């Protein structure tokens, strides 16, 4: 029953709506409140703070620099880090059960394992603490009319329409607001389900209550097609996430097939997971699907902007989805600060014109990383690549920054990260080819000198030819940017 009475949001010109009270929406509400807007946040679920069990995605997440900077802007960084577990290095588990660690960088360069539910609760409580924020739970957006900037919601009892000055779509990868924008205007949209699904498994503490694995690492079991990771929780358990093709999931139908699979690929994890626990977890937890979404523009209809997963759902192979969504909010906030009188439309236009590149870049980077990891990254290769990264960074600390470090430990815009990593790759190719060719030329010269062939004038041009070839190569590589 749609009552078209414009309720609730009449007082004040600067009244805005946030759709979605997930991680991004609840952060965005606090940032807008700080700028003095009256914020109404609508969330389709009930208040997670009063729920005993929350269904949904991933139990813990990796928080890195971009996310931390955004939390800092609302004064929540310290609180969140108090309950977070720092992971200073990756610990790579090979099939044989041997492990190696590789630090992420300096002591400050670590990623944090945070509890999704706790973080969401903290963000909601912070938003609610502002006088100018109202939270509306069990309010599901069903329609949007951008000519009037009005939104239609349904609650368990009724449905109604509200008018607002501006709306932020933070309603996740399957965004209703985005669908409404696509209906209204020329919104380009691209989505892809990848072949892999994921399953979360609880790795309980040891009988003595201690962590079953060293806690301050991101544990990774790289097995090409099958990838498994584990992030620590404050209750001394780990949340293990197994990524593999849906087909493989479907082919594991009973306890025997499951244990055989684990004995073949992840034998070292079997003892700590426990065979009974693994079986229970595997067959009672759902298999999650992974979607990648890109769209353009993110500002449409004069009064609506998409943020977070609604604008760019990325595959989880860089651990950047939440971080990128938080950075969206921070960038919008910075543009709002720069706009005269907090002109929200101007900020939105500027945001939409500039930031989409970075959203597309992190979606591409994540998908590329997925393809790379699944195609040839086993534990040896993983370690080799990471060791090369750190040696190169040690040799050339300013010129060469590992791609993962730029993504996780800097605020270099993602599209510049892509350009920079391409440049770094070219530089390394040049360095390797140059040293290779130099060695070759020296060897040839010495050999000819010994055999006396070098006395003949026509062979003296050899180094010149090599020089020309190299010069050509340089131009090819540096010119093709
Ligand atoms: P969501 O968290 O999806 O929130 C959207 C909210 O909108 C929900 O509360 C939903 O109920 C509400 N909503 C939906 N439709 C409506 C409607 N019609 N009306 C009202 N409300 C609505 N990111 C990281 O940074 N690090 C990680 O380590 C990491 N690991 C991940 C692992 C997995 C397996 C997955 C799947 C994702 C991972 N991510 C990670 C990504 C991260 O989970 C998301 O990027 C993040 O949750 C996005 O937040 P959001 O608020 O945009 O969307
Ligand atoms: C070769 C080897 C090329 C998420 C390794 C590229 C991602 C990629 C899912 C890790 C860490 C937080 C994560 C590293 C690479 C989270 C992450 C990484 C996974 C899977 C993840 C790293 C949750 C890319 N960060 N990362 O360098 O340690 O390297 F393995 Cl499957």
XYZ file of C-alpha atoms and ligand atoms in Angstrom:
565
model
C 0.000 0.000 0.000
C 1.872 3.034 -1.217
C 0.833 6.142 0.590
C 2.365 8.956 -1.387
C 2.366 11.252 1.596
C 5.810 12.706 2.003
C 6.522 11.848 5.583
C 9.306 12.291 8.018
C 11.863 14.231 6.070
C 10.243 17.615 5.777
C 12.172 19.686 8.281
C 15.358 21.276 7.003
C 16.657 21.557 3.480
C 19.747 19.519 4.109
C 18.073 16.214 4.679
C 19.630 13.208 3.031
C 18.929 9.491 2.919
C 21.377 6.614 3.157
C 20.090 3.292 1.852
C 21.807 0.329 3.502
C 23.142 0.054 7.032
C 26.002 -2.297 6.236
C 29.624 -1.313 6.714
C 29.648 1.454 4.116
C 26.188 2.936 4.778
C 26.719 3.226 8.522
C 30.088 4.930 8.010
C 28.630 7.293 5.411
C 25.865 8.310 7.836
C 28.419 9.437 10.441
C 30.481 11.368 7.890
C 27.385 13.198 6.612
C 26.277 13.922 10.156
C 29.651 15.529 10.807
C 28.920 17.956 7.951
C 25.625 18.887 9.570
C 23.206 17.005 7.346
C 20.076 15.440 8.736
C 20.564 11.805 7.878
C 17.944 9.093 7.613
C 19.462 5.659 7.232
C 17.264 2.829 5.967
C 18.292 -0.781 6.448
C 16.246 -3.728 5.231
C 17.359 -6.086 8.009
C 16.458 -5.754 11.664
C 18.990 -4.116 13.971
C 21.926 -6.543 14.096
C 22.782 -5.242 17.579
C 19.711 -6.964 18.977
C 19.991 -10.173 16.993
C 21.349 -13.433 18.362
C 22.388 -14.813 15.006
C 23.279 -12.843 11.895
C 23.288 -14.715 8.636
C 25.350 -13.514 5.741
C 28.787 -13.150 4.421
C 32.233 -13.502 5.906
C 32.730 -13.465 9.628
C 35.966 -11.532 9.651
C 37.664 -9.179 7.243
C 41.109 -7.767 6.592
C 41.265 -4.057 7.366
C 44.099 -2.118 5.755
C 45.248 1.488 5.324
C 42.418 2.849 3.182
C 39.778 1.550 5.547
C 41.694 2.758 8.585
C 41.991 6.293 7.211
C 38.226 6.467 6.754
C 37.594 5.154 10.280
C 40.049 7.753 11.560
C 37.935 10.489 9.964
C 34.994 9.543 12.202
C 37.215 8.958 15.236
C 36.613 5.215 15.317
C 40.026 3.905 14.274
C 41.452 3.410 17.759
C 38.302 1.701 19.025
C 38.224 -0.690 16.098
C 41.921 -1.533 16.346
C 41.511 -2.374 20.030
C 39.528 -5.475 19.108
C 41.468 -6.201 15.934
C 44.268 -8.696 15.505
C 47.295 -7.427 13.597
C 48.706 -9.711 10.924
C 52.305 -8.686 10.253
C 53.079 -11.333 7.682
C 51.599 -14.019 5.506
C 52.223 -17.574 6.522
C 52.295 -19.863 3.521
C 51.353 -23.489 4.077
C 52.649 -26.015 1.555
C 51.009 -29.367 0.820
C 53.714 -31.140 2.789
C 52.781 -29.103 5.837
C 55.850 -26.888 5.931
C 55.272 -23.210 6.546
C 57.170 -20.030 5.667
C 56.460 -16.462 6.596
C 57.010 -13.288 4.626
C 56.553 -9.965 6.392
C 54.223 -7.391 4.818
C 56.765 -4.661 5.424
C 57.790 -2.616 8.390
C 56.181 -3.134 11.788
C 53.483 -0.539 10.986
C 52.615 -2.269 7.749
C 50.201 -4.896 8.855
C 46.638 -5.778 8.027
C 44.081 -6.290 10.785
C 41.595 -9.068 11.195
C 38.316 -7.498 12.304
C 34.985 -9.022 13.167
C 32.433 -7.925 10.579
C 29.493 -7.941 12.944
C 31.270 -6.055 15.722
C 32.538 -3.436 13.262
C 29.068 -2.964 11.810
C 27.626 -2.605 15.322
C 30.252 -0.046 16.301
C 29.551 1.944 13.151
C 25.779 1.871 13.749
C 26.190 2.951 17.368
C 28.439 5.802 16.323
C 25.952 6.924 13.657
C 23.118 6.770 16.167
C 25.069 8.890 18.652
C 24.654 11.921 16.362
C 21.490 13.957 17.069
C 20.985 14.487 13.360
C 20.969 10.773 12.411
C 17.905 8.516 12.540
C 18.244 4.820 11.894
C 15.281 2.984 10.375
C 15.589 -0.789 10.524
C 13.384 -3.280 8.695
C 12.944 -0.649 5.983
C 13.500 -2.055 2.544
C 13.879 0.236 -0.437
C 11.541 -0.952 -3.176
C 11.433 1.947 -5.671
C 13.017 5.300 -6.347
C 11.707 8.209 -8.382
C 14.609 10.435 -9.345
C 12.512 13.198 -10.894
C 11.094 13.909 -7.438
C 13.969 12.332 -5.533
C 11.532 10.228 -3.593
C 12.041 6.758 -2.215
C 9.536 4.014 -1.540
C 10.125 1.702 1.396
C 8.344 -1.323 2.685
C 8.315 -2.329 6.331
C 6.714 -5.459 7.781
C 3.473 -3.489 8.235
C 3.264 -0.840 5.560
C 4.895 0.818 2.627
C 5.386 4.535 2.208
C 7.228 7.155 0.230
C 9.660 9.768 1.469
C 11.100 12.772 -0.341
C 14.695 13.687 0.257
C 17.280 16.116 -1.024
C 19.823 13.475 -1.889
C 20.262 9.714 -1.574
C 23.331 7.535 -1.078
C 23.038 3.975 -2.337
C 25.060 1.809 0.045
C 22.856 -1.243 -0.356
C 25.499 -3.702 -1.443
C 26.345 -5.792 -4.499
C 22.688 -6.503 -5.359
C 21.719 -2.839 -4.897
C 18.082 -1.922 -5.405
C 18.952 1.744 -5.812
C 21.336 0.863 -8.631
C 18.579 -1.114 -10.376
C 16.279 1.887 -10.058
C 18.987 4.136 -11.508
C 19.378 1.746 -14.450
C 15.662 1.982 -15.090
C 15.763 5.767 -14.965
C 18.821 6.697 -16.962
C 21.849 5.653 -18.926
C 23.718 3.653 -16.332
C 26.238 1.248 -17.813
C 26.407 -1.970 -15.902
C 28.573 -5.048 -16.021
C 28.496 -8.075 -13.763
C 30.203 -11.426 -13.639
C 29.875 -14.447 -11.407
C 33.213 -16.169 -11.131
C 33.608 -19.928 -11.239
C 34.716 -20.079 -7.614
C 32.529 -20.168 -4.561
C 33.630 -19.996 -0.965
C 32.918 -21.814 2.257
C 33.690 -20.554 5.738
C 34.848 -23.043 8.354
C 35.448 -22.424 12.005
C 38.854 -23.484 13.273
C 38.310 -23.717 17.038
C 40.946 -23.004 19.719
C 43.076 -25.856 21.055
C 41.746 -27.766 24.086
C 43.934 -25.560 26.304
C 42.210 -22.502 24.855
C 45.128 -21.280 22.772
C 45.158 -20.413 19.080
C 45.591 -23.483 16.873
C 47.910 -21.515 14.555
C 50.150 -18.531 15.274
C 47.660 -15.638 15.422
C 49.538 -12.682 13.954
C 49.654 -13.949 10.377
C 47.375 -14.169 7.412
C 47.474 -17.913 6.770
C 47.383 -18.889 3.114
C 47.283 -22.332 1.517
C 47.859 -21.546 -2.191
C 46.914 -24.533 -4.369
C 46.178 -22.999 -7.771
C 42.489 -23.792 -8.283
C 41.934 -24.308 -4.566
C 42.821 -21.512 -2.214
C 42.375 -21.472 1.500
C 43.004 -18.686 3.983
C 42.581 -18.260 7.734
C 42.137 -15.069 9.734
C 42.309 -14.973 13.549
C 39.406 -14.015 15.838
C 39.646 -12.502 19.320
C 38.019 -15.603 20.874
C 41.151 -17.571 19.814
C 39.409 -19.275 16.935
C 40.187 -18.727 13.248
C 37.792 -18.307 10.397
C 39.013 -20.417 7.519
C 37.751 -19.593 4.033
C 38.059 -22.171 1.309
C 37.770 -20.897 -2.275
C 37.255 -23.396 -5.060
C 35.167 -23.956 -8.193
C 31.467 -24.583 -7.587
C 31.840 -27.841 -9.467
C 34.395 -29.072 -6.954
C 32.047 -28.125 -4.123
C 29.276 -30.080 -5.789
C 31.512 -33.113 -6.167
C 32.159 -33.324 -2.446
C 28.968 -35.017 -1.281
C 29.863 -36.949 1.821
C 32.295 -37.179 4.693
C 34.548 -39.639 2.892
C 34.915 -37.461 -0.195
C 35.535 -34.425 1.988
C 38.257 -36.055 4.069
C 39.895 -37.540 0.981
C 39.945 -34.093 -0.604
C 41.485 -32.493 2.468
C 44.037 -35.285 2.893
C 45.175 -34.698 -0.653
C 45.299 -30.903 -0.682
C 45.324 -29.553 2.874
C 46.603 -32.413 5.049
C 48.198 -30.135 7.634
C 44.897 -28.412 8.339
C 43.005 -31.626 9.045
C 44.368 -32.216 12.524
C 43.707 -28.701 13.749
C 40.309 -28.400 12.089
C 39.360 -31.814 13.447
C 37.685 -34.324 11.156
C 34.317 -34.204 12.913
C 34.331 -30.433 13.202
C 35.319 -30.062 9.542
C 32.530 -32.344 8.398
C 29.965 -30.534 10.511
C 31.128 -27.099 9.353
C 31.463 -28.038 5.705
C 28.034 -29.571 5.331
C 26.116 -27.115 7.488
C 27.617 -23.853 6.169
C 26.355 -22.519 2.863
C 28.580 -22.141 -0.200
C 28.866 -18.442 -0.961
C 28.873 -17.019 -4.446
C 31.145 -14.249 -5.626
C 30.033 -11.503 -7.951
C 32.050 -8.762 -9.587
C 30.190 -5.562 -10.533
C 31.234 -2.445 -12.365
C 28.975 0.412 -13.346
C 29.227 3.944 -14.638
C 28.404 6.700 -13.785
C 28.037 6.531 -9.998
C 26.034 9.774 -9.863
C 22.791 9.818 -11.790
C 19.422 11.464 -11.774
C 20.699 14.614 -10.098
C 20.203 13.277 -6.597
C 21.698 9.798 -6.191
C 25.193 8.422 -5.711
C 26.322 4.810 -5.333
C 29.017 3.922 -2.790
C 30.706 0.691 -1.736
C 29.670 -2.666 -3.167
C 26.629 -1.048 -4.785
C 29.032 0.802 -7.085
C 31.797 -1.802 -7.355
C 31.519 -5.294 -5.954
C 34.966 -6.823 -6.245
C 36.072 -10.433 -5.949
C 37.602 -10.987 -2.496
C 41.111 -11.968 -3.633
C 42.793 -8.755 -2.547
C 40.831 -8.270 0.661
C 39.888 -4.770 -0.493
C 36.084 -4.624 -0.867
C 35.343 -2.971 2.457
C 38.525 -0.898 2.340
C 37.614 0.443 -1.096
C 34.051 1.173 0.047
C 35.309 3.043 3.112
C 37.671 5.016 0.907
C 34.712 5.984 -1.329
C 33.075 7.603 1.704
C 36.286 9.367 2.685
C 36.817 10.752 -0.806
C 33.225 11.966 -0.980
C 33.686 13.604 2.408
C 36.875 15.338 1.251
C 35.082 16.639 -1.841
C 32.223 17.853 0.333
C 34.704 19.782 2.466
C 36.126 21.384 -0.671
C 32.731 22.285 -2.167
C 31.223 25.700 -1.322
C 28.560 25.436 1.418
C 28.790 21.660 1.356
C 27.211 21.675 -2.100
C 26.336 18.021 -2.292
C 25.502 17.987 -6.005
C 28.811 19.589 -6.883
C 30.684 17.114 -4.699
C 28.745 14.246 -6.276
C 29.513 15.430 -9.795
C 33.188 15.770 -9.007
C 33.184 12.401 -7.260
C 31.541 10.727 -10.210
C 33.859 12.372 -12.749
C 37.061 11.387 -11.009
C 36.691 8.401 -8.709
C 35.143 5.867 -11.095
C 38.590 5.089 -12.544
C 39.758 3.877 -9.173
C 36.636 1.790 -8.647
C 37.148 0.088 -11.980
C 40.849 -0.345 -11.224
C 40.311 -2.220 -7.938
C 37.686 -4.410 -9.585
C 40.205 -5.223 -12.337
C 43.109 -5.695 -9.933
C 41.074 -8.079 -7.809
C 39.931 -10.088 -10.787
C 43.439 -10.172 -12.218
C 44.772 -11.404 -8.897
C 42.114 -14.104 -8.889
C 43.163 -15.261 -12.361
C 46.841 -15.178 -11.436
C 46.449 -17.028 -8.156
C 44.216 -19.734 -9.566
C 46.288 -20.357 -12.670
C 49.786 -20.964 -11.335
C 50.275 -19.891 -7.764
C 51.284 -22.743 -5.514
C 53.120 -22.240 -2.238
C 56.587 -22.182 -3.833
C 55.653 -19.698 -6.525
C 53.850 -17.505 -4.002
C 56.982 -17.332 -1.829
C 59.264 -16.751 -4.804
C 57.200 -13.817 -6.057
C 56.953 -12.294 -2.597
C 60.703 -12.733 -1.999
C 61.477 -11.019 -5.301
C 59.147 -8.201 -4.322
C 60.923 -7.620 -1.052
C 64.432 -7.850 -2.536
C 63.543 -5.336 -5.239
C 61.976 -3.047 -2.675
C 65.083 -3.329 -0.522
C 67.331 -2.490 -3.504
C 65.180 0.363 -4.816
C 62.956 1.470 -1.922
C 61.564 4.537 -3.703
C 61.282 3.195 -7.235
C 59.887 -0.248 -6.526
C 56.949 -0.718 -4.181
C 55.329 -4.170 -4.309
C 51.853 -4.118 -5.841
C 50.294 -5.587 -2.714
C 51.867 -2.852 -0.583
C 50.525 -0.113 -2.849
C 47.055 -1.648 -2.634
C 47.012 -2.383 1.090
C 49.398 0.116 2.681
C 49.047 3.308 0.709
C 46.347 5.658 -0.393
C 47.746 5.942 -3.914
C 44.582 5.997 -6.049
C 43.962 2.482 -7.387
C 44.181 3.549 -11.038
C 47.616 5.026 -10.367
C 48.573 1.810 -8.605
C 47.853 -0.006 -11.860
C 49.922 2.440 -13.919
C 52.765 2.334 -11.422
C 52.892 -1.421 -11.274
C 52.976 -1.593 -15.077
C 55.882 0.853 -15.076
C 57.668 -1.192 -12.425
C 57.217 -4.351 -14.449
C 58.694 -2.695 -17.520
C 61.616 -1.424 -15.495
C 62.366 -4.919 -14.253
C 62.101 -6.384 -17.741
C 64.545 -3.758 -18.977
C 66.936 -4.406 -16.123
C 66.842 -8.141 -16.695
C 67.239 -7.951 -20.475
C 70.029 -5.384 -20.170
C 72.023 -7.452 -17.728
C 71.347 -10.589 -19.779
C 72.510 -8.985 -23.032
C 75.542 -7.400 -21.358
C 76.679 -10.724 -20.009
C 76.161 -12.329 -23.403
C 78.141 -9.622 -25.228
C 80.995 -9.912 -22.727
C 81.114 -13.669 -23.086
C 81.143 -13.434 -26.878
C 83.839 -10.736 -26.848
C 86.074 -12.688 -24.512
C 85.640 -15.865 -26.561
C 86.483 -14.022 -29.780
C 89.442 -12.287 -28.215
C 90.828 -15.665 -27.201
C 90.275 -17.250 -30.569
C 91.814 -14.260 -32.292
C 88.677 -13.523 -34.292
C 88.408 -10.129 -32.627
C 91.455 -8.942 -34.582
C 89.348 -8.904 -37.679
C 87.707 -5.484 -38.024
C 84.346 -6.772 -39.142
C 83.714 -8.407 -35.780
C 84.336 -5.195 -33.920
C 80.929 -3.977 -34.950
C 79.326 -6.687 -32.832
C 79.082 -4.575 -29.649
C 77.618 -1.747 -31.747
C 74.934 -4.054 -33.109
C 74.123 -5.220 -29.594
C 73.902 -1.596 -28.478
C 71.496 -0.731 -31.279
C 69.301 -3.719 -30.528
C 69.153 -2.739 -26.875
C 68.348 0.869 -27.707
C 65.507 -0.292 -29.925
C 64.224 -2.526 -27.182
C 64.260 0.309 -24.668
C 62.242 2.496 -26.997
C 59.756 -0.289 -27.581
C 59.248 -0.955 -23.913
C 59.235 2.618 -22.644
C 57.233 3.965 -25.557
C 54.358 1.519 -25.322
C 52.919 2.977 -22.109
P 27.031 -4.697 2.388
O 27.957 -5.045 3.479
O 26.500 -5.759 1.508
O 25.806 -3.908 3.044
C 24.659 -3.574 2.320
C 23.528 -3.346 3.289
O 22.402 -2.869 2.578
C 23.106 -4.620 3.995
O 23.029 -4.389 5.362
C 21.751 -4.933 3.397
O 20.880 -5.556 4.317
C 21.250 -3.554 3.022
N 20.288 -3.550 1.915
C 20.330 -4.287 0.776
N 19.282 -4.011 -0.009
C 18.551 -3.078 0.646
C 17.321 -2.400 0.343
N 16.655 -2.633 -0.787
N 16.855 -1.500 1.245
C 17.529 -1.251 2.402
N 18.679 -1.874 2.734
C 19.182 -2.771 1.866
N 36.589 -6.665 2.157
C 37.726 -6.255 2.765
O 38.035 -5.062 2.774
N 38.570 -7.152 3.363
C 38.305 -8.484 3.370
O 39.085 -9.256 3.925
C 37.133 -8.947 2.721
N 36.857 -10.274 2.672
C 35.726 -10.690 2.061
C 35.476 -12.057 1.988
C 34.345 -12.532 1.352
C 34.103 -14.000 1.296
C 33.439 -11.601 0.759
C 32.209 -12.090 0.064
C 33.687 -10.248 0.822
C 34.829 -9.766 1.457
N 35.119 -8.396 1.526
C 36.276 -7.973 2.127
C 34.227 -7.399 0.898
C 33.275 -6.749 1.882
O 32.517 -7.737 2.518
C 32.348 -5.791 1.169
O 33.058 -5.005 0.272
C 31.611 -4.882 2.146
O 30.802 -5.627 2.994
C 30.761 -3.869 1.384
O 29.993 -3.118 2.258
P 28.642 -2.434 1.788
O 28.152 -1.708 2.968
O 28.879 -1.692 0.519
O 27.689 -3.633 1.410
C 51.350 -13.906 -6.428
C 51.192 -14.249 -5.137
C 50.659 -12.843 -6.942
C 42.239 -12.987 0.058
C 50.324 -13.519 -4.348
C 49.801 -12.109 -6.149
C 45.669 -11.100 -1.232
C 46.695 -11.311 -2.168
C 41.959 -14.158 -0.644
C 44.498 -13.702 0.314
C 47.278 -11.100 0.540
C 43.847 -9.825 2.680
C 43.504 -12.758 0.549
C 48.304 -11.280 -0.390
C 49.640 -12.443 -4.836
C 43.142 -10.967 2.329
C 45.958 -10.990 0.111
C 48.011 -11.403 -1.752
C 44.219 -14.851 -0.388
C 42.950 -15.082 -0.870
C 43.832 -11.542 1.287
C 49.700 -11.349 0.091
C 41.891 -11.431 2.963
C 48.721 -11.636 -4.018
N 44.926 -9.735 1.903
N 44.929 -10.770 1.062
O 50.611 -10.835 -0.596
O 49.899 -11.859 1.196
O 49.033 -11.604 -2.640
F 45.165 -15.772 -0.607
Cl 42.636 -16.555 -1.718
